[in-house]
């Protein structure tokens, strides 16, 4: 029985062993996506570094678990998206820190250095 020309028939597909678990989306994949999104949204504010770092650590653990499961844990697309957003959040944090340092240095350079005595003092 085939459903469309060029597709593999249902009878030719390999049968699963009855004790094999059903493929399931990894719960850490959702957490990585949510933390990566939070890290990206709060990246310009320095607080985005915490969720982005946690997202990258969870992504590493989720990849190990997915590899060990032999393909029964899914959600690699959510992991990739979450990792990209976490890295974007970290880049935004770095940009905001560099901008704050540059603004601080420019303001410090424009401010008078030392005591500013009145004109009638020697």
PDB file of C-alpha atoms in Angstrom:
ATOM      1  CA  UNK A   1       0.000   0.000   0.000  1.00  0.00           C
ATOM      2  CA  UNK A   2       1.552   3.297  -1.053  1.00  0.00           C
ATOM      3  CA  UNK A   3       0.113   6.730  -0.459  1.00  0.00           C
ATOM      4  CA  UNK A   4       1.767   8.618  -3.307  1.00  0.00           C
ATOM      5  CA  UNK A   5       4.122   7.818  -6.183  1.00  0.00           C
ATOM      6  CA  UNK A   6       7.725   7.607  -5.065  1.00  0.00           C
ATOM      7  CA  UNK A   7       6.992   6.976  -1.387  1.00  0.00           C
ATOM      8  CA  UNK A   8       7.990   3.836   0.434  1.00  0.00           C
ATOM      9  CA  UNK A   9       5.149   1.471   1.143  1.00  0.00           C
ATOM     10  CA  UNK A  10       4.064   0.848   4.688  1.00  0.00           C
ATOM     11  CA  UNK A  11       4.810  -2.869   4.448  1.00  0.00           C
ATOM     12  CA  UNK A  12       8.472  -2.251   3.519  1.00  0.00           C
ATOM     13  CA  UNK A  13       9.314  -0.150   6.569  1.00  0.00           C
ATOM     14  CA  UNK A  14      11.222  -1.854   9.353  1.00  0.00           C
ATOM     15  CA  UNK A  15       9.211  -2.989  12.332  1.00  0.00           C
ATOM     16  CA  UNK A  16      10.029  -1.610  15.730  1.00  0.00           C
ATOM     17  CA  UNK A  17      10.807  -3.839  18.616  1.00  0.00           C
ATOM     18  CA  UNK A  18       7.893  -3.832  21.086  1.00  0.00           C
ATOM     19  CA  UNK A  19      10.163  -2.803  23.971  1.00  0.00           C
ATOM     20  CA  UNK A  20      11.532   0.258  22.147  1.00  0.00           C
ATOM     21  CA  UNK A  21      10.292   3.498  23.680  1.00  0.00           C
ATOM     22  CA  UNK A  22       8.220   5.926  21.661  1.00  0.00           C
ATOM     23  CA  UNK A  23      10.118   8.955  20.366  1.00  0.00           C
ATOM     24  CA  UNK A  24       9.494  11.918  22.668  1.00  0.00           C
ATOM     25  CA  UNK A  25      10.593  15.526  22.678  1.00  0.00           C
ATOM     26  CA  UNK A  26      13.238  16.214  25.298  1.00  0.00           C
ATOM     27  CA  UNK A  27      11.908  18.446  28.062  1.00  0.00           C
ATOM     28  CA  UNK A  28      15.276  20.164  28.249  1.00  0.00           C
ATOM     29  CA  UNK A  29      14.807  21.290  24.646  1.00  0.00           C
ATOM     30  CA  UNK A  30      11.864  23.466  25.680  1.00  0.00           C
ATOM     31  CA  UNK A  31      13.810  24.813  28.630  1.00  0.00           C
ATOM     32  CA  UNK A  32      16.777  25.674  26.394  1.00  0.00           C
ATOM     33  CA  UNK A  33      14.471  27.465  23.972  1.00  0.00           C
ATOM     34  CA  UNK A  34      12.727  29.433  26.739  1.00  0.00           C
ATOM     35  CA  UNK A  35      15.980  30.395  28.467  1.00  0.00           C
ATOM     36  CA  UNK A  36      17.609  31.315  25.161  1.00  0.00           C
ATOM     37  CA  UNK A  37      14.650  33.534  24.320  1.00  0.00           C
ATOM     38  CA  UNK A  38      14.809  35.152  27.747  1.00  0.00           C
ATOM     39  CA  UNK A  39      18.560  35.656  27.392  1.00  0.00           C
ATOM     40  CA  UNK A  40      18.130  37.254  23.991  1.00  0.00           C
ATOM     41  CA  UNK A  41      15.324  39.562  25.115  1.00  0.00           C
ATOM     42  CA  UNK A  42      17.231  40.749  28.182  1.00  0.00           C
ATOM     43  CA  UNK A  43      20.649  40.734  26.505  1.00  0.00           C
ATOM     44  CA  UNK A  44      20.999  44.498  26.266  1.00  0.00           C
ATOM     45  CA  UNK A  45      20.402  44.634  29.992  1.00  0.00           C
ATOM     46  CA  UNK A  46      23.271  42.829  31.661  1.00  0.00           C
ATOM     47  CA  UNK A  47      20.874  40.310  33.269  1.00  0.00           C
ATOM     48  CA  UNK A  48      20.653  38.321  30.018  1.00  0.00           C
ATOM     49  CA  UNK A  49      23.941  36.593  30.723  1.00  0.00           C
ATOM     50  CA  UNK A  50      22.442  34.311  33.387  1.00  0.00           C
ATOM     51  CA  UNK A  51      19.625  32.668  31.379  1.00  0.00           C
ATOM     52  CA  UNK A  52      21.830  32.460  28.289  1.00  0.00           C
ATOM     53  CA  UNK A  53      24.571  30.651  30.193  1.00  0.00           C
ATOM     54  CA  UNK A  54      22.092  28.259  31.791  1.00  0.00           C
ATOM     55  CA  UNK A  55      20.564  27.609  28.354  1.00  0.00           C
ATOM     56  CA  UNK A  56      23.945  26.684  26.889  1.00  0.00           C
ATOM     57  CA  UNK A  57      24.687  24.320  29.776  1.00  0.00           C
ATOM     58  CA  UNK A  58      21.272  22.663  29.458  1.00  0.00           C
ATOM     59  CA  UNK A  59      21.766  22.332  25.705  1.00  0.00           C
ATOM     60  CA  UNK A  60      25.002  20.443  26.283  1.00  0.00           C
ATOM     61  CA  UNK A  61      23.245  18.063  28.686  1.00  0.00           C
ATOM     62  CA  UNK A  62      20.291  17.611  26.329  1.00  0.00           C
ATOM     63  CA  UNK A  63      22.578  16.752  23.410  1.00  0.00           C
ATOM     64  CA  UNK A  64      24.329  14.112  25.512  1.00  0.00           C
ATOM     65  CA  UNK A  65      21.010  12.611  26.587  1.00  0.00           C
ATOM     66  CA  UNK A  66      19.682  12.611  23.024  1.00  0.00           C
ATOM     67  CA  UNK A  67      22.815  10.860  21.797  1.00  0.00           C
ATOM     68  CA  UNK A  68      22.603   8.270  24.578  1.00  0.00           C
ATOM     69  CA  UNK A  69      18.920   7.622  23.846  1.00  0.00           C
ATOM     70  CA  UNK A  70      19.689   6.353  20.366  1.00  0.00           C
ATOM     71  CA  UNK A  71      17.314   8.703  18.580  1.00  0.00           C
ATOM     72  CA  UNK A  72      14.288   8.315  20.809  1.00  0.00           C
ATOM     73  CA  UNK A  73      14.639  11.830  22.241  1.00  0.00           C
ATOM     74  CA  UNK A  74      13.769  14.512  19.716  1.00  0.00           C
ATOM     75  CA  UNK A  75      13.792  18.288  19.817  1.00  0.00           C
ATOM     76  CA  UNK A  76      17.095  19.095  18.142  1.00  0.00           C
ATOM     77  CA  UNK A  77      15.490  21.997  16.252  1.00  0.00           C
ATOM     78  CA  UNK A  78      14.376  23.569  19.536  1.00  0.00           C
ATOM     79  CA  UNK A  79      17.886  23.056  20.910  1.00  0.00           C
ATOM     80  CA  UNK A  80      19.522  24.749  17.925  1.00  0.00           C
ATOM     81  CA  UNK A  81      17.152  27.704  18.086  1.00  0.00           C
ATOM     82  CA  UNK A  82      17.636  28.052  21.820  1.00  0.00           C
ATOM     83  CA  UNK A  83      21.413  27.907  21.482  1.00  0.00           C
ATOM     84  CA  UNK A  84      21.395  30.544  18.755  1.00  0.00           C
ATOM     85  CA  UNK A  85      19.231  32.840  20.843  1.00  0.00           C
ATOM     86  CA  UNK A  86      21.450  32.258  23.896  1.00  0.00           C
ATOM     87  CA  UNK A  87      24.565  33.156  21.903  1.00  0.00           C
ATOM     88  CA  UNK A  88      22.766  36.220  20.556  1.00  0.00           C
ATOM     89  CA  UNK A  89      21.936  37.206  24.134  1.00  0.00           C
ATOM     90  CA  UNK A  90      25.578  36.816  25.161  1.00  0.00           C
ATOM     91  CA  UNK A  91      26.699  38.935  22.209  1.00  0.00           C
ATOM     92  CA  UNK A  92      24.186  41.617  23.201  1.00  0.00           C
ATOM     93  CA  UNK A  93      25.525  41.532  26.761  1.00  0.00           C
ATOM     94  CA  UNK A  94      29.075  41.953  25.448  1.00  0.00           C
ATOM     95  CA  UNK A  95      27.992  44.856  23.229  1.00  0.00           C
ATOM     96  CA  UNK A  96      26.260  46.612  26.115  1.00  0.00           C
ATOM     97  CA  UNK A  97      29.288  46.137  28.420  1.00  0.00           C
ATOM     98  CA  UNK A  98      31.664  47.498  25.773  1.00  0.00           C
ATOM     99  CA  UNK A  99      29.342  50.447  25.122  1.00  0.00           C
ATOM    100  CA  UNK A 100      29.138  51.202  28.860  1.00  0.00           C
ATOM    101  CA  UNK A 101      32.938  51.094  29.175  1.00  0.00           C
ATOM    102  CA  UNK A 102      33.402  53.388  26.155  1.00  0.00           C
ATOM    103  CA  UNK A 103      30.813  55.863  27.468  1.00  0.00           C
ATOM    104  CA  UNK A 104      32.464  55.801  30.903  1.00  0.00           C
ATOM    105  CA  UNK A 105      35.930  56.417  29.451  1.00  0.00           C
ATOM    106  CA  UNK A 106      34.671  59.277  27.266  1.00  0.00           C
ATOM    107  CA  UNK A 107      32.913  60.926  30.216  1.00  0.00           C
ATOM    108  CA  UNK A 108      35.982  60.470  32.407  1.00  0.00           C
ATOM    109  CA  UNK A 109      38.185  62.037  29.734  1.00  0.00           C
ATOM    110  CA  UNK A 110      35.912  65.087  29.454  1.00  0.00           C
ATOM    111  CA  UNK A 111      35.703  65.690  33.208  1.00  0.00           C
ATOM    112  CA  UNK A 112      38.299  67.913  34.907  1.00  0.00           C
ATOM    113  CA  UNK A 113      41.048  65.979  36.648  1.00  0.00           C
ATOM    114  CA  UNK A 114      41.963  66.815  40.232  1.00  0.00           C
ATOM    115  CA  UNK A 115      40.703  69.705  42.340  1.00  0.00           C
ATOM    116  CA  UNK A 116      39.227  72.698  40.599  1.00  0.00           C
ATOM    117  CA  UNK A 117      40.238  75.635  42.783  1.00  0.00           C
ATOM    118  CA  UNK A 118      38.582  79.042  42.523  1.00  0.00           C
ATOM    119  CA  UNK A 119      40.310  81.784  40.517  1.00  0.00           C
ATOM    120  CA  UNK A 120      41.280  83.825  43.601  1.00  0.00           C
ATOM    121  CA  UNK A 121      43.466  81.019  45.126  1.00  0.00           C
ATOM    122  CA  UNK A 122      47.140  80.413  44.435  1.00  0.00           C
TER     123      UNK A 122
END
